[in-house]
PDB file of C-alpha atoms in Angstrom:
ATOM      1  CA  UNK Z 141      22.991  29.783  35.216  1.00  0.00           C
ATOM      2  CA  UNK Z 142      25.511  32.182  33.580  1.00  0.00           C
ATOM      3  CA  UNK Z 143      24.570  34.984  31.562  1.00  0.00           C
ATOM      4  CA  UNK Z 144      26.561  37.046  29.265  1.00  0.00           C
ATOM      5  CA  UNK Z 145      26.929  41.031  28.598  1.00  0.00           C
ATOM      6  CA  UNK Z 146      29.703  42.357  26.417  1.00  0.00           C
ATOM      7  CA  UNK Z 147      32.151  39.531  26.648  1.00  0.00           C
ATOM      8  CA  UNK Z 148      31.779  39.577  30.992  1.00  0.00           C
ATOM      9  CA  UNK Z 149      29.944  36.620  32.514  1.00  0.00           C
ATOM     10  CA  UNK Z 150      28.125  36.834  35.594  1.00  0.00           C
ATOM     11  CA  UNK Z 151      26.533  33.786  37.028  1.00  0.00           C
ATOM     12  CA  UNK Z 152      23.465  33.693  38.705  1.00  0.00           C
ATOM     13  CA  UNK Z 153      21.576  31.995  41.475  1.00  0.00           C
ATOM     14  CA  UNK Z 154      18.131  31.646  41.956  1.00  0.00           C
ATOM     15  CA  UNK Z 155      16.023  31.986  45.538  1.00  0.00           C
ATOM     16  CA  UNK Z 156      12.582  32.216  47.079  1.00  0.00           C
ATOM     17  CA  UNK Z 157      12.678  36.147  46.767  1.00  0.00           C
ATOM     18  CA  UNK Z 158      15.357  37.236  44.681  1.00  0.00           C
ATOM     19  CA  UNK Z 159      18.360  36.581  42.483  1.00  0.00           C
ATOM     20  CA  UNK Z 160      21.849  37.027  43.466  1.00  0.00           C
ATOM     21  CA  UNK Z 161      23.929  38.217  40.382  1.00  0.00           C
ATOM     22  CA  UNK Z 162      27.771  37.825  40.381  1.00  0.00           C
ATOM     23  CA  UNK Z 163      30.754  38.720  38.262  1.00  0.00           C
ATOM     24  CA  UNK Z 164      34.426  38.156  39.211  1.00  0.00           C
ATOM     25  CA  UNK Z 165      36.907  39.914  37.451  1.00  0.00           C
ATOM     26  CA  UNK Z 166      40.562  39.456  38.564  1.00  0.00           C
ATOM     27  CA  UNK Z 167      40.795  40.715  41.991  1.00  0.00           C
ATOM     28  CA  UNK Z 168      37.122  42.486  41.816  1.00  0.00           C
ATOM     29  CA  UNK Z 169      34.258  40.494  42.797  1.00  0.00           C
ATOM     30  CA  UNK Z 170      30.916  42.225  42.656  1.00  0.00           C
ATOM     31  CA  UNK Z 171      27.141  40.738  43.856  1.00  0.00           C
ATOM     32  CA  UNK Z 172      24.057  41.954  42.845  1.00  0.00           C
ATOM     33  CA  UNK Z 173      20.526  41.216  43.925  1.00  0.00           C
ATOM     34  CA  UNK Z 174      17.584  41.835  42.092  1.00  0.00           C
ATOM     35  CA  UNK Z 175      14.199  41.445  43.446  1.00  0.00           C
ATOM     36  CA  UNK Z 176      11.866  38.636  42.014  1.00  0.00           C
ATOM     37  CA  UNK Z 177       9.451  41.724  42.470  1.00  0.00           C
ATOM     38  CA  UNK Z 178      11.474  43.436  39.760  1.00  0.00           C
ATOM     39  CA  UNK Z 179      12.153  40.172  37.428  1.00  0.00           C
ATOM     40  CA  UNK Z 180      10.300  37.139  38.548  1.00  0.00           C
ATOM     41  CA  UNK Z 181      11.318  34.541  35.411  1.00  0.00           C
ATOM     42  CA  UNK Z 182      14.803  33.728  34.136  1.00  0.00           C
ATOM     43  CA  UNK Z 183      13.855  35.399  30.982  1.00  0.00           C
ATOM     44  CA  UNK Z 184      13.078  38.500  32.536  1.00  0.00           C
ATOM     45  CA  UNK Z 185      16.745  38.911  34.454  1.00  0.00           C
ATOM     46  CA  UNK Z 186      18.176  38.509  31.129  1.00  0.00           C
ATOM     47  CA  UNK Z 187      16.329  41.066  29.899  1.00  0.00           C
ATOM     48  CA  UNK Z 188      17.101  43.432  32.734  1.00  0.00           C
ATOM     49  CA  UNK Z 189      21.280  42.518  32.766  1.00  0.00           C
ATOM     50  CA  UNK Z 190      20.965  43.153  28.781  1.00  0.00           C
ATOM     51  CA  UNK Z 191      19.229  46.575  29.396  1.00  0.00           C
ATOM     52  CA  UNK Z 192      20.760  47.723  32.001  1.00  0.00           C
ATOM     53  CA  UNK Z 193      23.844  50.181  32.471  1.00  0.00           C
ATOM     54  CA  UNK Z 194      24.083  48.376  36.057  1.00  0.00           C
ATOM     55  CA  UNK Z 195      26.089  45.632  34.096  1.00  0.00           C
TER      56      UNK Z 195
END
């Protein structure tokens, strides 16, 4: 799944406990994870990237 935030993509992948977040950007590569505690739907990540100054 990709999601988008202010023309930067980060793609996403999904797993038992959490989702892994990533954005590459040139020579920068940077990897999130987010708890499924925090955001346990596909909806709800969205909602968090969108919100969040993190991204």
């Amino acid at each position: 799944m990709v999601i988008e935030k202010n023309g930067k993509k980060y793609s996403v992948s999904e797993y038992s406990a959490k989702w892994v977040v990533k954005s590459n950007s040139g020579k920068l590569s940077v990897s999130y994870d987010v708890s499924k505690d925090l955001c346990s739907t596909e909806d709800e990540l969205r909602e968090y990237i969108q919100s969040s100054d993190l991204f």
